[in-house]
Short mmCIF file of C-alpha atoms and ligand atoms in Angstrom, two decimals:
data_model
loop_
_atom_site.label_atom_id
_atom_site.label_comp_id
_atom_site.label_asym_id
_atom_site.label_seq_id
_atom_site.Cartn_x
_atom_site.Cartn_y
_atom_site.Cartn_z
CA MET A 105 0.00 0.00 0.00
CA ASP A 106 1.36 3.43 -0.95
CA LYS A 107 2.55 5.85 1.73
CA LEU A 108 3.51 9.50 1.65
CA VAL A 109 6.75 10.40 3.40
CA ILE A 110 6.95 14.05 4.40
CA GLN A 111 9.84 16.01 5.91
CA GLY A 112 8.02 18.88 7.56
CA GLY A 113 8.91 22.45 8.37
CA VAL A 114 9.16 23.97 4.88
CA PRO A 115 6.86 26.97 4.18
CA LEU A 116 5.05 26.39 0.87
CA THR A 117 5.97 28.95 -1.77
CA GLY A 118 5.37 29.31 -5.51
CA GLU A 119 2.60 28.71 -8.02
CA VAL A 120 0.49 25.73 -8.87
CA ARG A 121 -2.48 25.02 -11.17
CA VAL A 122 -5.72 23.75 -9.69
CA SER A 123 -7.47 20.71 -11.23
CA GLY A 124 -11.08 20.19 -12.25
CA ALA A 125 -13.54 19.50 -9.44
CA LYS A 126 -14.08 15.88 -8.45
CA ASN A 127 -17.59 16.60 -7.21
CA ALA A 128 -18.53 18.27 -10.49
CA ALA A 129 -16.81 15.69 -12.70
CA LEU A 130 -18.54 12.66 -11.15
CA PRO A 131 -22.17 13.73 -11.75
CA ILE A 132 -21.27 15.22 -15.14
CA LEU A 133 -19.66 11.95 -16.30
CA CYS A 134 -22.89 10.18 -15.29
CA ALA A 135 -24.91 12.76 -17.26
CA ALA A 136 -23.49 11.16 -20.43
CA LEU A 137 -25.99 8.34 -19.81
CA LEU A 138 -28.82 10.76 -20.64
CA THR A 139 -28.09 11.01 -24.36
CA PRO A 140 -27.20 8.79 -27.33
CA GLY A 141 -25.02 11.72 -28.46
CA THR A 142 -21.44 12.42 -27.44
CA LEU A 143 -20.58 14.44 -24.34
CA ARG A 144 -17.10 15.95 -24.55
CA LEU A 145 -15.60 17.06 -21.25
CA GLN A 146 -12.54 19.19 -20.63
CA ASN A 147 -10.51 19.76 -17.47
CA VAL A 148 -11.39 16.32 -16.10
CA PRO A 149 -9.23 15.68 -13.01
CA HIS A 150 -6.94 12.68 -12.92
CA LEU A 151 -8.37 10.86 -9.88
CA ARG A 152 -9.20 7.36 -8.79
CA ASP A 153 -12.92 8.24 -8.38
CA VAL A 154 -12.96 9.44 -12.00
CA THR A 155 -11.33 6.21 -13.17
CA THR A 156 -13.87 4.22 -11.14
CA THR A 157 -16.74 6.15 -12.75
CA LEU A 158 -15.30 5.63 -16.24
CA THR A 159 -14.94 1.90 -15.53
CA LEU A 160 -18.53 1.80 -14.28
CA LEU A 161 -19.84 3.59 -17.38
CA ALA A 162 -17.71 1.47 -19.75
CA GLN A 163 -18.98 -1.79 -18.27
CA MET A 164 -22.53 -0.58 -18.94
CA GLY A 165 -21.64 -0.09 -22.60
CA VAL A 166 -20.70 3.60 -22.74
CA ASP A 167 -17.99 4.29 -25.31
CA VAL A 168 -15.22 6.21 -23.52
CA SER A 169 -12.34 7.99 -25.27
CA LEU A 170 -9.53 9.91 -23.59
CA ASP A 171 -7.09 12.48 -24.95
CA GLU A 172 -3.83 13.75 -23.46
CA LYS A 173 -5.26 17.14 -22.56
CA LEU A 174 -7.53 15.89 -19.74
CA GLY A 175 -10.37 15.53 -22.24
CA VAL A 176 -12.91 12.71 -22.08
CA GLY A 177 -15.50 11.80 -24.72
CA LEU A 178 -18.49 9.68 -23.70
CA THR A 179 -21.14 8.16 -25.96
CA ALA A 180 -23.97 6.15 -24.45
CA ALA A 181 -25.61 5.20 -27.75
CA LYS A 182 -26.72 1.77 -26.57
CA LEU A 183 -26.20 0.16 -23.19
CA HIS A 184 -25.94 -3.61 -22.76
CA ASN A 185 -25.95 -3.60 -18.97
CA LEU A 186 -28.21 -1.38 -16.87
CA SER A 187 -26.49 -2.35 -13.67
CA ALA A 188 -23.91 -0.84 -11.30
CA PRO A 189 -22.30 -3.72 -9.42
CA TYR A 190 -21.29 -3.75 -5.75
CA GLU A 191 -17.57 -4.21 -6.56
CA LEU A 192 -17.43 -0.74 -8.15
CA VAL A 193 -20.06 1.07 -6.10
CA LYS A 194 -18.58 0.03 -2.75
CA THR A 195 -15.45 2.08 -3.35
CA MET A 196 -17.32 5.21 -4.31
CA ARG A 197 -20.63 6.45 -3.01
CA ALA A 198 -21.08 8.83 -5.95
CA SER A 199 -21.85 5.78 -8.16
CA ILE A 200 -25.44 6.32 -7.01
CA LEU A 201 -25.42 9.15 -9.59
CA VAL A 202 -26.04 6.63 -12.40
CA LEU A 203 -29.47 5.82 -10.95
CA GLY A 204 -31.35 8.97 -12.03
CA PRO A 205 -30.00 9.02 -15.61
CA MET A 206 -30.55 5.28 -16.17
CA ILE A 207 -34.11 5.16 -14.88
CA THR A 208 -35.20 8.25 -16.80
CA ARG A 209 -33.66 7.26 -20.15
CA PHE A 210 -33.96 3.46 -20.10
CA GLY A 211 -36.82 2.88 -17.62
CA GLU A 212 -34.71 0.43 -15.69
CA ALA A 213 -31.75 0.37 -13.30
CA ARG A 214 -30.06 -1.95 -10.85
CA VAL A 215 -27.62 -0.13 -8.59
CA SER A 216 -25.82 -1.46 -5.56
CA LEU A 217 -26.37 0.49 -2.36
CA PRO A 218 -23.30 2.71 -2.03
CA GLY A 219 -20.21 2.58 0.15
CA GLY A 220 -17.56 5.32 -0.04
CA CYS A 221 -15.96 7.19 2.85
CA ALA A 222 -16.63 5.74 6.28
CA ILE A 223 -17.75 9.11 7.59
CA GLY A 224 -21.26 8.29 8.63
CA GLN A 225 -24.39 6.41 7.69
CA ARG A 226 -25.04 8.35 4.50
CA PRO A 227 -28.34 6.82 3.38
CA VAL A 228 -29.82 7.41 -0.09
CA ASP A 229 -33.48 7.46 0.99
CA LEU A 230 -34.08 10.93 -0.45
CA HIS A 231 -32.82 9.89 -3.89
CA ILE A 232 -35.24 6.96 -3.80
CA LYS A 233 -38.21 8.94 -2.45
CA GLY A 234 -37.76 11.61 -5.12
CA LEU A 235 -37.66 9.06 -7.95
CA GLN A 236 -40.73 7.33 -6.52
CA ALA A 237 -42.55 10.66 -6.49
CA MET A 238 -41.76 10.89 -10.22
CA GLY A 239 -43.38 7.50 -10.79
CA ALA A 240 -40.51 5.00 -10.49
CA GLN A 241 -41.13 1.67 -8.78
CA ILE A 242 -38.23 0.90 -6.50
CA GLU A 243 -37.39 -2.13 -4.40
CA ILE A 244 -34.32 -2.96 -2.37
CA GLU A 245 -33.19 -6.55 -2.79
CA GLN A 246 -29.96 -8.13 -1.58
CA GLY A 247 -28.20 -4.80 -1.27
CA TYR A 248 -29.36 -3.57 -4.66
CA ILE A 249 -31.76 -0.79 -5.63
CA LEU A 250 -34.01 -2.22 -8.35
CA ALA A 251 -35.85 0.51 -10.22
CA LYS A 252 -38.39 0.37 -13.04
CA ALA A 253 -40.47 3.06 -14.68
CA GLY A 254 -42.31 4.16 -17.78
CA ARG A 255 -41.57 7.78 -18.66
CA LEU A 256 -41.07 9.64 -15.38
CA LYS A 257 -43.54 12.41 -14.59
CA GLY A 258 -42.57 15.90 -13.51
CA THR A 259 -43.68 16.69 -9.98
CA HIS A 260 -43.09 18.93 -6.96
CA ILE A 261 -40.47 17.53 -4.57
CA VAL A 262 -39.53 19.08 -1.24
CA LEU A 263 -36.29 17.50 -0.03
CA ASP A 264 -36.33 16.77 3.72
CA LEU A 265 -32.74 17.88 4.04
CA VAL A 266 -30.15 19.40 1.75
CA THR A 267 -28.44 16.65 -0.22
CA VAL A 268 -25.91 17.37 -2.96
CA THR A 269 -25.94 14.12 -4.93
CA GLY A 270 -29.66 13.72 -4.15
CA THR A 271 -30.36 17.07 -5.85
CA GLU A 272 -28.11 16.08 -8.77
CA ASN A 273 -29.70 12.65 -9.23
CA LEU A 274 -33.23 14.07 -9.23
CA MET A 275 -32.26 16.95 -11.51
CA MET A 276 -30.83 14.45 -14.02
CA ALA A 277 -33.93 12.25 -13.77
CA ALA A 278 -36.20 15.27 -14.32
CA VAL A 279 -34.54 16.48 -17.54
CA LEU A 280 -36.17 13.67 -19.58
CA ALA A 281 -39.41 13.46 -17.54
CA ASP A 282 -42.81 14.39 -18.88
CA GLY A 283 -43.66 17.88 -17.60
CA VAL A 284 -42.16 20.20 -15.03
CA THR A 285 -40.32 19.14 -11.88
CA VAL A 286 -39.71 21.58 -9.04
CA LEU A 287 -37.03 20.65 -6.49
CA GLU A 288 -37.38 22.59 -3.26
CA ASN A 289 -34.74 22.77 -0.54
CA ALA A 290 -32.25 21.88 -3.28
CA ALA A 291 -28.49 21.95 -2.66
CA ARG A 292 -26.90 25.25 -3.77
CA GLU A 293 -23.36 23.93 -4.21
CA PRO A 294 -21.42 25.34 -7.21
CA GLU A 295 -21.07 21.76 -8.51
CA VAL A 296 -24.88 21.59 -8.86
CA ILE A 297 -24.68 24.71 -11.05
CA ASP A 298 -21.86 23.17 -13.12
CA LEU A 299 -23.97 20.05 -13.72
CA ALA A 300 -27.02 22.17 -14.64
CA GLU A 301 -24.93 24.18 -17.12
CA CYS A 302 -23.67 20.97 -18.73
CA LEU A 303 -27.20 19.53 -18.91
CA ASN A 304 -28.53 22.78 -20.45
CA ALA A 305 -25.74 22.61 -23.04
CA MET A 306 -27.07 19.11 -23.83
CA GLY A 307 -30.55 20.55 -24.42
CA ALA A 308 -32.09 20.38 -20.94
CA ARG A 309 -34.25 23.21 -19.58
CA ILE A 310 -33.15 23.87 -16.03
CA LYS A 311 -33.63 27.13 -14.16
CA GLY A 312 -32.69 28.16 -10.66
CA ALA A 313 -29.59 25.97 -10.09
CA GLY A 314 -27.57 27.65 -7.36
CA SER A 315 -30.74 28.64 -5.50
CA ASP A 316 -32.80 26.35 -3.30
CA VAL A 317 -35.61 26.00 -5.85
CA ILE A 318 -34.67 24.35 -9.14
CA THR A 319 -37.24 24.08 -11.94
CA ILE A 320 -36.73 21.53 -14.67
CA GLU A 321 -38.92 21.34 -17.75
CA GLY A 322 -38.60 17.85 -19.19
CA VAL A 323 -37.57 17.41 -22.85
CA ASP A 324 -37.82 14.36 -25.16
CA GLU A 325 -34.10 13.93 -25.69
CA LEU A 326 -30.70 15.45 -25.13
CA HIS A 327 -27.88 15.84 -27.65
CA ASP A 328 -24.09 16.24 -28.12
CA ALA A 329 -22.37 18.89 -26.03
CA THR A 330 -18.99 20.09 -24.82
CA HIS A 331 -18.41 21.23 -21.25
CA ARG A 332 -15.42 22.34 -19.19
CA ILE A 333 -15.41 21.07 -15.57
CA MET A 334 -15.20 23.87 -12.97
CA PRO A 335 -12.15 24.18 -10.66
CA ASP A 336 -12.01 22.08 -7.50
CA ARG A 337 -12.81 24.40 -4.58
CA ILE A 338 -11.84 21.75 -2.02
CA GLU A 339 -8.42 21.30 -3.64
CA ILE A 340 -8.04 25.09 -3.62
CA GLY A 341 -9.04 25.26 0.05
CA THR A 342 -6.70 22.41 0.95
CA PHE A 343 -3.68 24.12 -0.66
CA LEU A 344 -4.57 27.43 0.97
CA CYS A 345 -4.76 25.74 4.40
CA ALA A 346 -1.43 24.03 3.77
CA ALA A 347 0.18 27.33 2.81
CA ALA A 348 -1.30 29.10 5.84
CA ALA A 349 -0.29 26.35 8.26
CA THR A 350 3.32 26.31 7.01
CA GLY A 351 3.60 30.12 6.99
CA GLY A 352 3.97 30.14 3.22
CA ASN A 353 3.13 32.32 0.24
CA ILE A 354 1.45 30.65 -2.74
CA LYS A 355 -0.49 31.52 -5.86
CA LEU A 356 -3.07 29.12 -7.24
CA LYS A 357 -3.96 29.39 -10.92
CA GLY A 358 -7.09 28.19 -12.71
CA THR A 359 -9.41 29.07 -9.82
CA ARG A 360 -12.78 30.83 -9.92
CA ALA A 361 -14.06 33.64 -7.72
CA ASN A 362 -16.91 33.16 -5.21
CA ILE A 363 -16.78 29.38 -4.92
CA LEU A 364 -15.12 29.24 -1.51
CA ASP A 365 -15.86 32.51 0.21
CA ALA A 366 -16.62 30.86 3.57
CA VAL A 367 -13.18 29.19 3.63
CA ILE A 368 -11.37 32.34 2.55
CA GLY A 369 -13.26 34.30 5.21
CA LYS A 370 -12.03 31.88 7.89
CA LEU A 371 -8.45 32.04 6.59
CA GLN A 372 -8.60 35.83 6.81
CA GLU A 373 -10.08 35.61 10.30
CA ALA A 374 -7.09 33.43 11.21
CA GLY A 375 -4.82 36.25 10.02
CA ALA A 376 -3.81 35.08 6.54
CA HIS A 377 -3.65 37.61 3.73
CA VAL A 378 -5.69 36.51 0.70
CA GLU A 379 -5.88 38.28 -2.65
CA GLN A 380 -7.84 37.02 -5.63
CA GLY A 381 -8.59 37.73 -9.25
CA GLU A 382 -10.95 36.10 -11.75
CA ASP A 383 -8.88 32.92 -12.02
CA TRP A 384 -6.17 33.09 -9.38
CA ILE A 385 -5.80 33.26 -5.59
CA ARG A 386 -2.73 34.23 -3.60
CA LEU A 387 -2.27 33.55 0.12
CA SER A 388 0.51 34.82 2.34
CA THR A 389 1.02 34.97 6.07
CA ASN A 390 2.70 37.38 8.36
CA GLY A 391 3.63 35.71 11.62
CA SER A 392 1.59 33.08 13.38
CA LEU A 393 -2.13 32.56 12.86
CA LYS A 394 -4.93 32.46 15.38
CA ALA A 395 -7.27 29.54 15.87
CA VAL A 396 -10.76 30.12 14.41
CA SER A 397 -14.01 28.44 15.33
CA LEU A 398 -16.25 27.11 12.58
CA ARG A 399 -19.41 25.18 11.91
CA THR A 400 -19.96 23.10 8.80
CA ALA A 401 -23.23 23.47 6.86
CA PRO A 402 -24.46 23.25 3.27
CA PHE A 403 -23.17 25.83 0.73
CA PRO A 404 -22.64 28.78 1.00
CA ALA A 405 -21.60 28.05 4.61
CA PHE A 406 -18.31 26.37 5.57
CA PRO A 407 -17.99 23.01 3.71
CA THR A 408 -17.72 19.76 5.64
CA ASP A 409 -15.11 18.72 3.06
CA MET A 410 -12.75 21.42 4.47
CA GLN A 411 -13.32 20.71 8.18
CA ALA A 412 -10.44 18.27 8.63
CA GLN A 413 -7.91 20.46 6.81
CA PHE A 414 -8.88 23.48 8.92
CA MET A 415 -8.53 21.35 12.03
CA ALA A 416 -4.87 20.76 11.09
CA LEU A 417 -4.40 24.50 10.68
CA ASN A 418 -6.11 25.24 14.01
CA SER A 419 -3.85 22.66 15.67
CA VAL A 420 -0.82 24.91 15.16
CA ALA A 421 -2.55 28.28 15.53
CA GLN A 422 -2.66 30.45 18.65
CA GLY A 423 -5.61 30.03 20.98
CA THR A 424 -8.62 27.73 21.07
CA ALA A 425 -11.16 26.92 18.36
CA VAL A 426 -14.48 25.12 18.51
CA VAL A 427 -15.20 23.08 15.38
CA THR A 428 -18.76 21.80 14.92
CA GLU A 429 -19.59 19.21 12.27
CA THR A 430 -23.29 19.29 11.33
CA ILE A 431 -23.35 17.27 8.09
CA PHE A 432 -21.83 13.88 8.92
CA GLU A 433 -21.94 12.15 12.28
CA ASN A 434 -18.58 10.42 12.14
CA ARG A 435 -16.23 12.92 10.61
CA PHE A 436 -13.59 13.37 13.31
CA MET A 437 -11.47 10.32 12.53
CA HIS A 438 -8.48 12.55 11.77
CA VAL A 439 -8.50 13.80 15.38
CA GLN A 440 -6.91 10.68 16.79
CA GLU A 441 -4.18 10.78 14.13
CA LEU A 442 -3.55 14.52 14.56
CA ARG A 443 -3.08 13.82 18.27
CA ARG A 444 -0.32 11.34 17.38
CA LEU A 445 1.52 14.31 15.90
CA GLY A 446 1.05 16.28 19.13
CA ALA A 447 -2.17 18.16 18.45
CA SER A 448 -4.38 18.98 21.43
CA ILE A 449 -7.98 18.21 20.48
CA GLU A 450 -10.95 17.07 22.58
CA VAL A 451 -14.11 15.72 20.98
CA GLU A 452 -17.58 15.86 22.48
CA GLY A 453 -20.34 14.63 20.19
CA ASN A 454 -20.19 16.63 16.98
CA THR A 455 -17.88 19.28 18.45
CA ALA A 456 -14.09 19.32 18.61
CA ILE A 457 -12.20 21.74 20.80
CA VAL A 458 -8.79 22.48 19.40
CA GLN A 459 -6.13 24.07 21.57
CA GLY A 460 -3.32 25.32 19.32
CA VAL A 461 0.18 24.02 20.15
CA SER A 462 3.50 25.66 19.27
CA ALA A 463 4.78 22.70 17.24
CA LEU A 464 3.84 19.24 15.96
CA GLN A 465 6.27 16.31 15.82
CA GLY A 466 6.47 13.91 12.86
CA ALA A 467 5.03 10.40 13.38
CA ASN A 468 3.44 7.51 11.50
CA VAL A 469 -0.24 8.14 10.87
CA MET A 470 -3.01 6.43 8.98
CA ALA A 471 -5.42 8.01 6.50
CA THR A 472 -9.02 7.02 7.25
CA ASP A 473 -10.98 8.91 4.61
CA LEU A 474 -10.40 11.33 1.80
CA ARG A 475 -10.39 14.70 3.56
CA ALA A 476 -8.95 13.28 6.80
CA SER A 477 -5.94 12.23 4.72
CA ALA A 478 -5.52 15.78 3.47
CA SER A 479 -5.49 17.09 7.04
CA LEU A 480 -2.72 14.62 7.93
CA VAL A 481 -0.67 15.77 4.95
CA ILE A 482 -1.06 19.40 6.08
CA ALA A 483 -0.06 18.45 9.64
CA GLY A 484 2.92 16.51 8.26
CA LEU A 485 4.04 19.54 6.25
CA VAL A 486 4.09 21.57 9.47
CA ALA A 487 5.50 18.94 11.85
CA ARG A 488 9.17 18.76 12.78
CA GLY A 489 10.89 15.70 11.36
CA GLU A 490 9.37 12.91 9.30
CA THR A 491 5.69 12.04 8.98
CA VAL A 492 4.58 8.92 7.14
CA VAL A 493 0.95 8.94 6.00
CA ASP A 494 -0.21 5.39 5.34
CA ARG A 495 -3.16 4.32 3.14
CA VAL A 496 -2.85 7.17 0.67
CA TYR A 497 -5.31 5.43 -1.63
CA HIS A 498 -7.95 7.55 0.11
CA LEU A 499 -6.09 10.67 -1.02
CA ASP A 500 -5.78 9.41 -4.60
CA ARG A 501 -9.59 9.21 -4.78
CA GLY A 502 -9.85 12.99 -4.66
CA TYR A 503 -6.54 14.82 -5.13
CA ASP A 504 -4.89 15.09 -8.52
CA CYS A 505 -1.10 14.51 -8.26
CA ILE A 506 -0.95 15.90 -4.73
CA GLU A 507 2.69 15.07 -4.07
CA GLU A 508 3.82 16.57 -7.41
CA LYS A 509 1.86 19.74 -6.76
CA LEU A 510 3.11 20.11 -3.18
CA GLY A 511 6.62 19.33 -4.42
CA GLN A 512 6.25 22.17 -6.92
CA LEU A 513 5.57 24.44 -3.93
CA GLY A 514 8.78 23.31 -2.24
CA ALA A 515 7.41 20.61 0.08
CA ARG A 516 9.71 17.68 0.79
CA ILE A 517 7.24 14.90 0.07
CA LYS A 518 7.58 11.60 -1.74
CA ARG A 519 5.54 8.49 -2.35
CA ALA A 520 6.83 5.17 -1.09
CA HIS A 521 5.45 1.73 -1.99
C1 UD1 B 1762 -21.61 15.32 -1.40
C2 UD1 B 1762 -20.16 15.37 -1.78
C3 UD1 B 1762 -19.28 15.18 -0.54
C4 UD1 B 1762 -19.68 16.19 0.54
C5 UD1 B 1762 -21.18 16.17 0.79
C6 UD1 B 1762 -21.64 17.27 1.72
C7 UD1 B 1762 -20.16 14.52 -4.05
C8 UD1 B 1762 -19.80 13.43 -4.98
N1 UD1 B 1762 -19.88 14.33 -2.75
O1 UD1 B 1762 -21.86 14.03 -0.85
O2 UD1 B 1762 -17.93 15.38 -0.93
O3 UD1 B 1762 -19.02 15.87 1.74
O4 UD1 B 1762 -21.90 16.32 -0.44
O5 UD1 B 1762 -21.29 18.51 1.21
O6 UD1 B 1762 -20.63 15.57 -4.45
N2 UD1 B 1762 -28.64 12.21 3.50
C9 UD1 B 1762 -29.74 11.48 3.87
N3 UD1 B 1762 -30.47 10.85 2.90
C10 UD1 B 1762 -30.15 10.94 1.58
C11 UD1 B 1762 -29.03 11.70 1.20
C12 UD1 B 1762 -28.29 12.33 2.18
O7 UD1 B 1762 -30.05 11.37 5.05
O8 UD1 B 1762 -30.85 10.35 0.75
C13 UD1 B 1762 -27.82 12.90 4.53
C14 UD1 B 1762 -26.41 12.41 4.62
O9 UD1 B 1762 -26.29 11.27 5.42
C15 UD1 B 1762 -25.69 13.62 5.19
C16 UD1 B 1762 -26.45 14.79 4.57
O10 UD1 B 1762 -27.68 14.25 4.13
O11 UD1 B 1762 -25.86 13.66 6.59
C17 UD1 B 1762 -25.77 15.45 3.40
O12 UD1 B 1762 -25.32 14.46 2.51
P1 UD1 B 1762 -25.23 14.70 0.94
O13 UD1 B 1762 -25.28 16.15 0.62
O14 UD1 B 1762 -26.21 13.81 0.27
O15 UD1 B 1762 -23.78 14.17 0.64
P2 UD1 B 1762 -23.33 13.50 -0.70
O16 UD1 B 1762 -24.17 14.06 -1.81
O17 UD1 B 1762 -23.23 12.05 -0.55
#
């Protein structure tokens, strides 16, 4: 199993280019199932979750072509297998995103109940309820969702809680439904907007993406389109946290304004200096940072996917911070590992109290999920001596060439087998 070996204590400096967003790429790849035409995607990140999704689509019969410039072409002219097997779905919860497209275009789908990060129960009941409201018949048998339908019917759906992939699945199902679907209490994440823009380029009629009411007027079919995947705001946030924690000065290129304001606000509150243009962000620090309290919540509030990385930053800041996780019930697994590096963190329920320490010491730590791994890398970059992060396969699910990019910023980091 691959490990990352980090010699800490080097402030990150220099420039690096941000990759396309994992959480936009995954639903958009699945959107290819909605049309017999070809969907051409640019800026697709090089990640294990993307490879898993391409494998999943290819085994269904989607024709997949790749070019050297991070371009992917997908044609789902005919499918020979309307099934997403456990072996693929268990490694990636986002595989559930094939359900909406398959049921609406082919009237049939068999999708394993998802696995993914071990950060909580993460049911998919709202995906299922929404599809049922549109007329699908759904049964759960032996760990599989078995869905059947004639043409889905547009309807009014109020989501019980804000779900990102739930909103995306139902939006994709609604684009080929008969009539108008209104999704209320929809997720407002920028990745939902990116998906809606791609679907509209394919001929869908979606309005309101980015607000909490999305209206979708069903059409008979979708067609060829080209779409560029938006930048990854969690990758951006992770690099900014790493730069802040190490007392560095970095410029990220290929970013987009207004997609991570809550994170930038917290970095500024901590004392970092952040400047940004249309497609770049620069962060520098002046002396040590102060610990900042935060509470995760759906967009535009502070993202749960940045909680672990900010915890690493708080661990070496001055003062005490209270970090509250409201989205997932088991998302403090990095705490135990950060403590191995010398962090002072107490957990009570969904709240962690972080008391900043003056220094961390390198140690062997284990990655437990995707973003927890990123927090351990940040802590390792700050810690004195050597940190070995084991089980980096979690990191490879969601970070494109992380050790190359950090290396470009001067970090002493290498992969060992
Ligand atoms: C997406 C992101 C993930 C991020 C999360 C929250 C992708 C591929 N993944 O995950 O990186 O951490 O949003 O921002 O975009 N829930 C239910 N029933 C459902 C669906 C969700 O109870 O049917 C609950 C979940 O358990 C969780 C909350 O709703 O407590 C939010 O989850 P959700 O937004 O659905 O997360 P994902 O879409 O899986």
